[in-house]
XYZ file of C-alpha atoms in Angstrom:
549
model
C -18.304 -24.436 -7.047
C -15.055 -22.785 -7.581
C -16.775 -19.351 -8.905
C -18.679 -19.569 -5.714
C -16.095 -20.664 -3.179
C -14.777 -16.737 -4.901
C -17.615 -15.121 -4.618
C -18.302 -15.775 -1.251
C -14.690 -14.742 -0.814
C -15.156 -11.452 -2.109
C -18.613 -10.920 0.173
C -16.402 -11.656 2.585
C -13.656 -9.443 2.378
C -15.588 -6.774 1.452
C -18.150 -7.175 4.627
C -15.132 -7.548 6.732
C -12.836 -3.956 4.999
C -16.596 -2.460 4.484
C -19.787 -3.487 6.612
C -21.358 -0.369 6.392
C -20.631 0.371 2.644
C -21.290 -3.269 1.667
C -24.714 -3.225 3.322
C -25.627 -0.039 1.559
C -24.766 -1.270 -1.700
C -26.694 -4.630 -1.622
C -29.884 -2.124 -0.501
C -29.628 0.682 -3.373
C -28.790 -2.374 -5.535
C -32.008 -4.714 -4.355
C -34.278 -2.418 -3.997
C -34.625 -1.544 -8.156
C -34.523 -4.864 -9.041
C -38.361 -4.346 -7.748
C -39.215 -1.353 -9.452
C -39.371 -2.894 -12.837
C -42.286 -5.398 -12.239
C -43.986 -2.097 -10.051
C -43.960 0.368 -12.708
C -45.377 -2.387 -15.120
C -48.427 -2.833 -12.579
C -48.789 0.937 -11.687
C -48.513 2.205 -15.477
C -51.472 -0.268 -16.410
C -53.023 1.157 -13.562
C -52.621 4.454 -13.855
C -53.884 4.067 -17.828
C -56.880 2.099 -16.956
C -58.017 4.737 -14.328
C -57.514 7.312 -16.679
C -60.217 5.280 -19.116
C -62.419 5.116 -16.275
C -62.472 8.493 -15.435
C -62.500 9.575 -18.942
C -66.072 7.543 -19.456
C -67.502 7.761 -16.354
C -65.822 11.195 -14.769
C -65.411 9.179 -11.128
C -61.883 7.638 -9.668
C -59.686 10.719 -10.422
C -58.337 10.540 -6.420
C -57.353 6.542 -7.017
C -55.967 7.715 -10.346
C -54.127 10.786 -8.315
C -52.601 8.180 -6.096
C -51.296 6.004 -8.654
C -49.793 8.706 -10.677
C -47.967 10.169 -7.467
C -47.017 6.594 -6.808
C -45.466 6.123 -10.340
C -43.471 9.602 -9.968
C -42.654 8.804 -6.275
C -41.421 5.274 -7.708
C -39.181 6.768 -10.648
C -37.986 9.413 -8.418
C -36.316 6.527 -5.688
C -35.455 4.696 -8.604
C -33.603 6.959 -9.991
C -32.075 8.293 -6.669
C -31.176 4.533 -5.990
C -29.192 4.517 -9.375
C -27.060 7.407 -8.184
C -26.634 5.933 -4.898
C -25.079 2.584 -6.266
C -22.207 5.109 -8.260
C -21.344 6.439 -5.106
C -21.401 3.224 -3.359
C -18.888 2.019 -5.589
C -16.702 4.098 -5.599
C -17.138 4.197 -1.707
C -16.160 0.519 -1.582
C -13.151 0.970 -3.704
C -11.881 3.350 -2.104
C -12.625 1.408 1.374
C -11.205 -1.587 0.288
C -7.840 0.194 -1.611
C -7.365 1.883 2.272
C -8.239 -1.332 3.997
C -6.857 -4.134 2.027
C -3.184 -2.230 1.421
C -1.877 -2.798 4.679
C -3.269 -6.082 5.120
C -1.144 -7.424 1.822
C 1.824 -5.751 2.920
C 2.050 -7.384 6.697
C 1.550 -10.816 4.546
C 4.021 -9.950 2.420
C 6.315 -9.403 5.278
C 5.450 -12.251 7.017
C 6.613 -14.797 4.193
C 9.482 -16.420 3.784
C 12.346 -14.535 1.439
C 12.791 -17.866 -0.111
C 9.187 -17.815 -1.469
C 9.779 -14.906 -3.461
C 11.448 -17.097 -5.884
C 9.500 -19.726 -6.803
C 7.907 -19.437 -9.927
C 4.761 -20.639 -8.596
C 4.960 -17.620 -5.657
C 6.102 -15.140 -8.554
C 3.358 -16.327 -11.019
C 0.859 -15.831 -8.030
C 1.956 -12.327 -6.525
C 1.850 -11.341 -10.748
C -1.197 -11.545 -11.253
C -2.319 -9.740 -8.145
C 0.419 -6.965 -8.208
C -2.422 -4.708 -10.223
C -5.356 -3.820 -7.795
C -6.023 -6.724 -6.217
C -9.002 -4.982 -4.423
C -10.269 -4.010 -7.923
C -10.872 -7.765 -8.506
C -12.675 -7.789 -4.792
C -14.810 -5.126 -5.462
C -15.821 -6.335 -9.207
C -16.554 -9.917 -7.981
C -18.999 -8.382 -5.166
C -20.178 -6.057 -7.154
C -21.018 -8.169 -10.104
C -22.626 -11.150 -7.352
C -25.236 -8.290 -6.288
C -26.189 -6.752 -9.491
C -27.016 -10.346 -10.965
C -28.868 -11.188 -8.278
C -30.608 -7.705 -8.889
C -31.003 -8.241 -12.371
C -32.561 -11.783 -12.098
C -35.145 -10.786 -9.403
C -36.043 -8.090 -11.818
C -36.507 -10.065 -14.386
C -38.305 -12.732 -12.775
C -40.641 -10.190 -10.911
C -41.624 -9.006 -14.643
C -42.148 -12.488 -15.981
C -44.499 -12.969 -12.648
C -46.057 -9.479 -13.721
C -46.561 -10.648 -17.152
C -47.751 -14.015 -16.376
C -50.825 -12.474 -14.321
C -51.805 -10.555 -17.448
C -51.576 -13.913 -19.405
C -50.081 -17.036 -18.547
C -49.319 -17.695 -22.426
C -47.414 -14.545 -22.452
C -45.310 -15.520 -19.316
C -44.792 -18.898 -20.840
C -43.369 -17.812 -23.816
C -41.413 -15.206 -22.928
C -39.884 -17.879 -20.328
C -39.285 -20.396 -22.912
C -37.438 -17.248 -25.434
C -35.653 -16.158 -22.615
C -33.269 -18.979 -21.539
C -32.157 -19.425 -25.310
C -31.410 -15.915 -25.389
C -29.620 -15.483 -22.287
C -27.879 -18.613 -22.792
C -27.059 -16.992 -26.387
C -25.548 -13.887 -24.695
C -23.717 -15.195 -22.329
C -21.656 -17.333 -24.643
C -21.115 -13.944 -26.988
C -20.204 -12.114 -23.939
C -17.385 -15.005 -22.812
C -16.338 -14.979 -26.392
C -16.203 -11.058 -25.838
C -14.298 -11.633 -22.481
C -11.796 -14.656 -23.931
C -10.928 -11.918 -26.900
C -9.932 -9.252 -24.292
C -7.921 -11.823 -22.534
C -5.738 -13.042 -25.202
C -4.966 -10.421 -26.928
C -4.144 -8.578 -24.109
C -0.344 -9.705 -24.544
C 0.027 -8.066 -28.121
C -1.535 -4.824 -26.883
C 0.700 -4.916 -24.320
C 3.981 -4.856 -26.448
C 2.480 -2.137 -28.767
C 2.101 -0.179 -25.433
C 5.721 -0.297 -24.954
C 6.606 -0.039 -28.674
C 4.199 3.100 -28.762
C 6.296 4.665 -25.926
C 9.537 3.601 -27.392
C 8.700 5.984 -30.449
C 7.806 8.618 -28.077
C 11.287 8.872 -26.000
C 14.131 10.581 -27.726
C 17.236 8.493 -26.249
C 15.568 5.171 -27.753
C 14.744 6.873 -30.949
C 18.671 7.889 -30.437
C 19.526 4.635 -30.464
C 17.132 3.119 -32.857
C 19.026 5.484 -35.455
C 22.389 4.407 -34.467
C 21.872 0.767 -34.512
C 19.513 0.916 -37.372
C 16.923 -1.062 -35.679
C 14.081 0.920 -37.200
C 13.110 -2.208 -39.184
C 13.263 -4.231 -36.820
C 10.721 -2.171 -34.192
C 8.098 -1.980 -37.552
C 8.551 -5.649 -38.212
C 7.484 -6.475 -34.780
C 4.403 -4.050 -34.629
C 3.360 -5.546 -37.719
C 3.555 -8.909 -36.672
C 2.145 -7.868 -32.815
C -0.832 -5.451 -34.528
C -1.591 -8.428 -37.052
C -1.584 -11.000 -33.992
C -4.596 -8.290 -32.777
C -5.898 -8.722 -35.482
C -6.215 -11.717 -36.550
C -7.390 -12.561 -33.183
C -10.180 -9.851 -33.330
C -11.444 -11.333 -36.705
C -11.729 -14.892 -35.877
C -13.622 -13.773 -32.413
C -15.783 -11.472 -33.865
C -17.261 -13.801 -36.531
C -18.536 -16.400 -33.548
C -19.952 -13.419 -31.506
C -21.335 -11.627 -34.420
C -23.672 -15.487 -35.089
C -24.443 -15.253 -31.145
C -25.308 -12.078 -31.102
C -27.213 -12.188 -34.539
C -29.093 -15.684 -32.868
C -29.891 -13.469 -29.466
C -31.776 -10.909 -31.652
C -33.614 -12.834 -33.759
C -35.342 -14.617 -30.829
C -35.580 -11.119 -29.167
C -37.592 -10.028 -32.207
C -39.269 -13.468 -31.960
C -40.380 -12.927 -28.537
C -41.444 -9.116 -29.596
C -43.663 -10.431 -32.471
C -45.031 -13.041 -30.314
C -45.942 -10.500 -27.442
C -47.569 -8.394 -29.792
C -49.850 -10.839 -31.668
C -51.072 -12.002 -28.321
C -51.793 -8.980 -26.685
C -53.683 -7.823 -29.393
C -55.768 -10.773 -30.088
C -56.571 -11.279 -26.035
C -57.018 -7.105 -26.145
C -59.844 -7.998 -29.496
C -61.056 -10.701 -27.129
C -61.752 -8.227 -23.934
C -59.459 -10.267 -21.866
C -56.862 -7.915 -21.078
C -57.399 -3.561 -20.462
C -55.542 -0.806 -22.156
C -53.924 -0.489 -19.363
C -52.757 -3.760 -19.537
C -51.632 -3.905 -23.123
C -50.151 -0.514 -22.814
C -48.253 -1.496 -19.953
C -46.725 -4.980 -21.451
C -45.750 -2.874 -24.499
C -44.266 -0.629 -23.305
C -41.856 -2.683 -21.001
C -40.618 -4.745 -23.651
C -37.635 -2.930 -24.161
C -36.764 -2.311 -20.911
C -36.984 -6.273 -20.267
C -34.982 -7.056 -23.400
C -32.156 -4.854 -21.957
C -32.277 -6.467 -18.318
C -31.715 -9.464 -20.667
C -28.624 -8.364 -22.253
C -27.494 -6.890 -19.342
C -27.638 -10.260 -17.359
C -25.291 -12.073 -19.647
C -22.725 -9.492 -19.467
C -23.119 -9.212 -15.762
C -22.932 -13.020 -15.001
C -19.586 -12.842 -17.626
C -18.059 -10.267 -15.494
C -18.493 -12.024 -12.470
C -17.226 -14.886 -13.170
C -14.159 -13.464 -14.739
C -13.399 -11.232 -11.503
C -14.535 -14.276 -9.603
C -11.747 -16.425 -11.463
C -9.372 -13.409 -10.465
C -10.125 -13.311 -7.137
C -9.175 -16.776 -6.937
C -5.263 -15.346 -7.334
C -5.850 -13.307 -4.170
C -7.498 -16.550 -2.573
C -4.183 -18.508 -3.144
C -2.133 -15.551 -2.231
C -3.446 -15.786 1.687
C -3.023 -19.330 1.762
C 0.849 -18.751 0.929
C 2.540 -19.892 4.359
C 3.958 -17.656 6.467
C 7.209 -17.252 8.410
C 8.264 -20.166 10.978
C 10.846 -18.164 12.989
C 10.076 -17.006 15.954
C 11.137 -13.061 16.455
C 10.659 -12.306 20.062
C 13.722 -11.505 20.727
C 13.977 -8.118 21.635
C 17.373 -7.168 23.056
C 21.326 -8.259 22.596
C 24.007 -8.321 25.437
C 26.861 -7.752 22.648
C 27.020 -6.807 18.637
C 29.287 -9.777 17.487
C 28.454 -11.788 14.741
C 28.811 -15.291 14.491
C 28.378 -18.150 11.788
C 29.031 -21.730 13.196
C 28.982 -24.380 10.836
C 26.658 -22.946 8.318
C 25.886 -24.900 4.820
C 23.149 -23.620 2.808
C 21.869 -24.512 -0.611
C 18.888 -22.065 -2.266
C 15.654 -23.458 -2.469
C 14.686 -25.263 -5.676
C 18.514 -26.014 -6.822
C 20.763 -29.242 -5.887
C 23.865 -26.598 -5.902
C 25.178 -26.373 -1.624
C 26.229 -22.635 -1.848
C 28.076 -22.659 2.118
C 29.626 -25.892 3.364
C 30.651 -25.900 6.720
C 31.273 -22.064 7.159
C 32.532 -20.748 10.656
C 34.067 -17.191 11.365
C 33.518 -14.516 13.829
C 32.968 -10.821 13.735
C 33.922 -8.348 16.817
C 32.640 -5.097 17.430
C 34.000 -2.482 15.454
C 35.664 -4.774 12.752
C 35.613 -3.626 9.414
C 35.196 -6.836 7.276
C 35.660 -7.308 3.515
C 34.520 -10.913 2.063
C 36.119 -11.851 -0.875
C 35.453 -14.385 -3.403
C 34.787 -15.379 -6.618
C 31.364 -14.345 -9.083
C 29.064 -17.455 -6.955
C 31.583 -18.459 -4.061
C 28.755 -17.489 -1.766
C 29.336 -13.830 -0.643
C 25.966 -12.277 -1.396
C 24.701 -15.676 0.137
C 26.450 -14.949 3.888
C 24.864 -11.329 3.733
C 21.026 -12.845 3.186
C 21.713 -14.872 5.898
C 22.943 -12.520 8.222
C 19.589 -10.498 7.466
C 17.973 -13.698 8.474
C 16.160 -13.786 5.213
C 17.220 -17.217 4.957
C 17.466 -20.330 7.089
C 20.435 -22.596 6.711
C 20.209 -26.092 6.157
C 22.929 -26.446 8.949
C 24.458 -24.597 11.471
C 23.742 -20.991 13.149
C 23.977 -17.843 12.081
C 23.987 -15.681 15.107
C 23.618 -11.857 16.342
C 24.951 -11.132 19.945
C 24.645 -14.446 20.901
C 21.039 -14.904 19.129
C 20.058 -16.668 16.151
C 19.321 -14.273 13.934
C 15.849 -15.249 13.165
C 14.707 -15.118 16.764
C 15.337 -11.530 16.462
C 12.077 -8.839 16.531
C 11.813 -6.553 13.557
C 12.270 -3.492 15.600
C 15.655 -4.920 17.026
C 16.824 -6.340 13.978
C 16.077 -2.709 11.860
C 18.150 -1.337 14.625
C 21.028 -3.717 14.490
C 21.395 -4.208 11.115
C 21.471 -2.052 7.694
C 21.924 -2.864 4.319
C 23.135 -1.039 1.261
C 21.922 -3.389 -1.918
C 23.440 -3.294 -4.935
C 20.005 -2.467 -6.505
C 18.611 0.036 -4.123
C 14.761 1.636 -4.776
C 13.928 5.661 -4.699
C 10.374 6.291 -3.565
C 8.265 8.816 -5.165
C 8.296 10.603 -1.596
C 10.384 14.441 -0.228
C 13.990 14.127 0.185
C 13.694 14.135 3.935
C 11.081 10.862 3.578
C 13.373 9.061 0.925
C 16.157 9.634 4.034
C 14.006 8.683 7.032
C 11.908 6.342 5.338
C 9.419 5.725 8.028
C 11.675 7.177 10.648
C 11.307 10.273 13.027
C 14.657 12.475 12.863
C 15.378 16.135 13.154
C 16.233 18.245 9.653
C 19.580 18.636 11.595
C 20.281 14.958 11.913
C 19.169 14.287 8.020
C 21.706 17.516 7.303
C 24.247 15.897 9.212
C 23.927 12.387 7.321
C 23.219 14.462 3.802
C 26.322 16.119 4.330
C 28.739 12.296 5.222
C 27.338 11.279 1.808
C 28.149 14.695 -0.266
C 24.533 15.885 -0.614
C 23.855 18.578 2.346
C 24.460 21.068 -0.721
C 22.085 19.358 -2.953
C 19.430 19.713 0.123
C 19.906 23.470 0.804
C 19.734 24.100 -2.911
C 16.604 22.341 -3.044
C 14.999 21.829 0.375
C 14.376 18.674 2.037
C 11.052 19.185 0.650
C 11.909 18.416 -3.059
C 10.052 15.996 -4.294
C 11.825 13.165 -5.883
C 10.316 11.504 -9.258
C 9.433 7.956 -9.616
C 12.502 5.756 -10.191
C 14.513 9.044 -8.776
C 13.973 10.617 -12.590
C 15.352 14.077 -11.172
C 18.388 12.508 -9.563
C 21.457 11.449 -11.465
C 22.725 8.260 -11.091
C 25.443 9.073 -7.983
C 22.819 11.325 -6.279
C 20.633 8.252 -6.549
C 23.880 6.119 -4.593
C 24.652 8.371 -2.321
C 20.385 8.886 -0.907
C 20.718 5.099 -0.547
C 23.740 5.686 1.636
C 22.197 8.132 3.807
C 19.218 5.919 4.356
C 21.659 3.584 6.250
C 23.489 5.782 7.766
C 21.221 7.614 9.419
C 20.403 4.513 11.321
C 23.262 4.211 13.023
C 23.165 0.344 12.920
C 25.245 -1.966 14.700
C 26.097 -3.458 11.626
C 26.032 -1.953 8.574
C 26.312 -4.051 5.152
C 27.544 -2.689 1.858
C 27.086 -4.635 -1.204
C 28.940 -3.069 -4.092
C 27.867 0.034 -2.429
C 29.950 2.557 -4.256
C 29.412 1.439 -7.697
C 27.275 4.995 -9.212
C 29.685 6.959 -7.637
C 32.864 8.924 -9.472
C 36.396 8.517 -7.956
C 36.333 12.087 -5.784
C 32.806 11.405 -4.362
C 33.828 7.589 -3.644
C 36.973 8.817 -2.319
C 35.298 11.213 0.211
C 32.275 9.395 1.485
C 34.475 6.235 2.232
C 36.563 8.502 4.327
C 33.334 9.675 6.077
C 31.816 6.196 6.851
C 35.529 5.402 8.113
C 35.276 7.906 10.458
C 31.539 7.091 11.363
C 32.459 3.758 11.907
C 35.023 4.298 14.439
C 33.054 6.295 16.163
C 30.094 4.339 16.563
C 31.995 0.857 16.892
C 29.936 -0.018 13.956
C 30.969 -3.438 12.542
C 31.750 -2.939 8.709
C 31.007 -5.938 6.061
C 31.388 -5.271 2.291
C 31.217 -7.076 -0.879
C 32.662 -5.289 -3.410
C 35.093 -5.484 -6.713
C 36.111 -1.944 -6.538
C 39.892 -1.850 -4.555
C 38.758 1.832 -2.320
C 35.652 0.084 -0.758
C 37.781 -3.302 0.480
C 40.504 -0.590 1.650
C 38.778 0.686 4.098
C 38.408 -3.119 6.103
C 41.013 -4.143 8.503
C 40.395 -7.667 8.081
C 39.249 -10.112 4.924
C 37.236 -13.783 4.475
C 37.997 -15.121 1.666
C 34.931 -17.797 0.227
């Protein structure tokens, strides 16, 4: 039931992203799964009217009609193939445009806390690939066994009218065989799945060998041996793994065949004695014969099909218990603030999962303009106060509040204007300069310029153009350019409150020295309240008052 609480899932999502798309796929799918069972009847057909006309010299315009029918038939068929490629990738590409958005407003709609539980982390994992991959696979596996099955069973029904003996038996050689498949092509499946761990790790050792500063380091440290011990051990692991697999599928397979050349034998023998007996035409006999193959495939087929499915169907089930994670519970509908002062009143708080209270009892207030420092040691709680005051937390007592507001009854739009944060660990985007700085925002070249120029890059950007295209994981930045484009994504904001957490860290003691002079100034003139965490003496300089945790 659980495969097909999944698949339906998957029809449904993929009706729902795709109607269109989804509708023409199930027809250019369907629709061969009848051709099979046709061309058996029109080839025996088309050969028996040629052995009419050949003895008697009458029926050539029914055996005109049949032949355009067979070419007509082949022609759609094969048209129909090439259809169901470009379906596909029509869906996927749907689905990738559809179902992106759609996981990111969940995403954003959870709770901060969920993100770490194990269970949450475990569940966003294993659909952090393509989730819409899994979606598409499930669906399209569902149709194409449904397609193969009515294809087979319209052959069976095609064969069975010829003789009932030969629809019997192929019936009773078919189940075994399928069932014989199917288990090979789990086996198949289960082989891919665990040993998909070990290939990982030679992945990475692989690229290890390929970069120069780890082969750098390997030398230094010696740890040559080490590296080869472990692909040994991970490439044995492979294996091993493939060995012991490949013996069970190699009997399931080798069972599968035998009854297929069984079934063959059988066919054979009774065609020909029921073709000695008169019972059955040339066309007939022709006909059976010459499907075999095709029907032996369709068999194989199946049981790699029905495999498939039910592996993306058991994937899919990830995505199914990713939209049943529960949402936010605050309200955000809050959409403007009569002052900027921050205020915490009371507020204890211990993290989710732990027995450790963090806060106790925590009240202080922040005025407009204030430049704050917290101070504390490694754990007293100062990281805590800043989640808090992002309202990615509740507390488990007290208020946290924003202009008189708790926090989490503030909208999105008002709290991105309100509040920025510089984290500690801070992402680059594979996106211009000017996008990396505006990230999502609408602001003149001059006003990135301006902000470019607080933070010591302006040169960097007229060297380069705000156009320069910055690597993944900022590759083509150094590590203070990197700092300092984190900086001017805040700034540029010109928040209400603006939150640096060990903000200055990448930076050398000139830059540091400069750019905290220019967010002094900017914050002075904007009234901009100041909070930082931070172990370096120039950041806490800059504050005019401290809270000590």
């Amino acid at each position: 039931m659980k495969i097909i609480r999944n698949c339906a899932l998957a029809l449904g999502l993929t009706v729902r992203y795709a109607p269109w798309n989804a509708f023409l796929y199930i027809l250019v799918c369907l629709i061969p799964g009848l051709f099979g069972g046709l061309r058996v009847v029109l080839v025996q057909r088309l050969v028996d009217g040629g052995v009419h006309f050949g003895a008697t010299g009458q029926g050539v315009e029914r055996l005109m009609a049949t032949g355009s029918a067979l070419v007509a038939t082949l022609l759609v068929w094969f048209v129909m193939e090439r259809l169901q490629g470009y379906e596909d990738k029509a869906l996927e590409i749907r689905l990738i445009g559809k179902m992106g958005p759609d996981i990111m407003e969940k995403l954003d709609g959870l709770e901060y806390a969920a993100f770490e539980s194990q269970e949450v982390q475990g569940i966003l994992q294993r659909i952090g690939g393509e989730p819409w991959e899994n979606v598409k696979s499930c669906f399209g596996g569902s149709v194409r066994t449904v397609q193969t099955l009515l294809s087979i069973f319209i052959m069976l029904g095609v064969y069975a009218s010829v003789s009932p003996w030969i629809g019997a038996g192929i019936f009773l050689l078919a189940v075994p065989m399928l069932a014989l498949n199917f288990q090979a092509t789990r086996r198949l499946h289960a082989l891919i799945r665990d040993t998909t761990a070990s290939e990982r790790r030679l992945e990475d050792l692989k690229r290890l060998m390929q970069n120069p500063d780890a082969m750098y380091e390997m030398k230094v440290f010696g740890s040559q041996e080490l590296m080869a011990e472990k692909w040994r051990r991970f490439a044995g692991g492979v294996e091993a793994e493939t060995r012991k697999a490949g013996g069970r599928v190699l009997a399931l397979e080798g069972g599968s065949r035998f009854l297929n050349i069984t079934y063959f034998i059988f066919i054979i023998i009774t065609l020909s004695h029921l073709f000695l007996q008169g019972r059955v035409t040339v066309g007939q006999f022709a006909a059976v014969a010459g499907s075999l193959h095709s029907i032996t495939g369709q068999m194989l087929n199946a049981a790699w099909t029905v495999s498939d499915t039910f592996r993306s169907a058991l994937d899919v089930a990830y995505y199914r218990e990713f939209l049943r994670l529960p949402q936010r519970r605050d309200r955000r509908d809050v959409d403007a603030l009569a002052h900027g002062d921050i205020a915490f009143e009371n507020v204890s708080f211990t993290y989710p999962g732990t027995d450790r209270q963090v806060l106790k009892n925590v009240t202080f207030r922040i005025k407009a303009g204030e430049r704050v420092a917290f101070a504390g040691e490694n754990g007293a709680g100062k990281s805590t106060l800043v989640k808090l005051l992002c309202g990615l937390y509740e507390p488990d007592a007290g208020r946290v509040l924003m202009g008189g507001v708790d926090v989490r009854a503030l909208s999105e739009p008002l709290r991105r204007k309100c509040l920025s944060v510089v984290f500690q660990d801070f992402q680059e985007y594979e996106l211009t300069l000017r996008e990396n700085v505006a990230l999502g925002g609408r602001y003149e070249d001059r006003e990135i310029l301006q902000i470019l120029e607080l933070v010591q890059l302006k040169e960097f950007a007229l060297a380069h153009g705000l156009d320069y295209w910055i690597q993944e994981s900022g590759g083509n930045l150094s590590g203070g350019q990197k700092q300092r484009l984190a900086l001017a994504r805040v700034l540029i904001r010109r928040p209400r409150i603006l939150i640096m957490d060990e903000a200055t860290n990448g930076l050398d003691a000139e830059n540091e020295r400069i750019i905290l002079e220019n967010i002094e100034q900017f914050v002075e003139e904007n009234r901009t309240i100041l909070i930082v965490t931070s172990h370096k003496d120039g950041l806490r300089n800059i504050c005019n008052k401290k809270l000590s945790l």
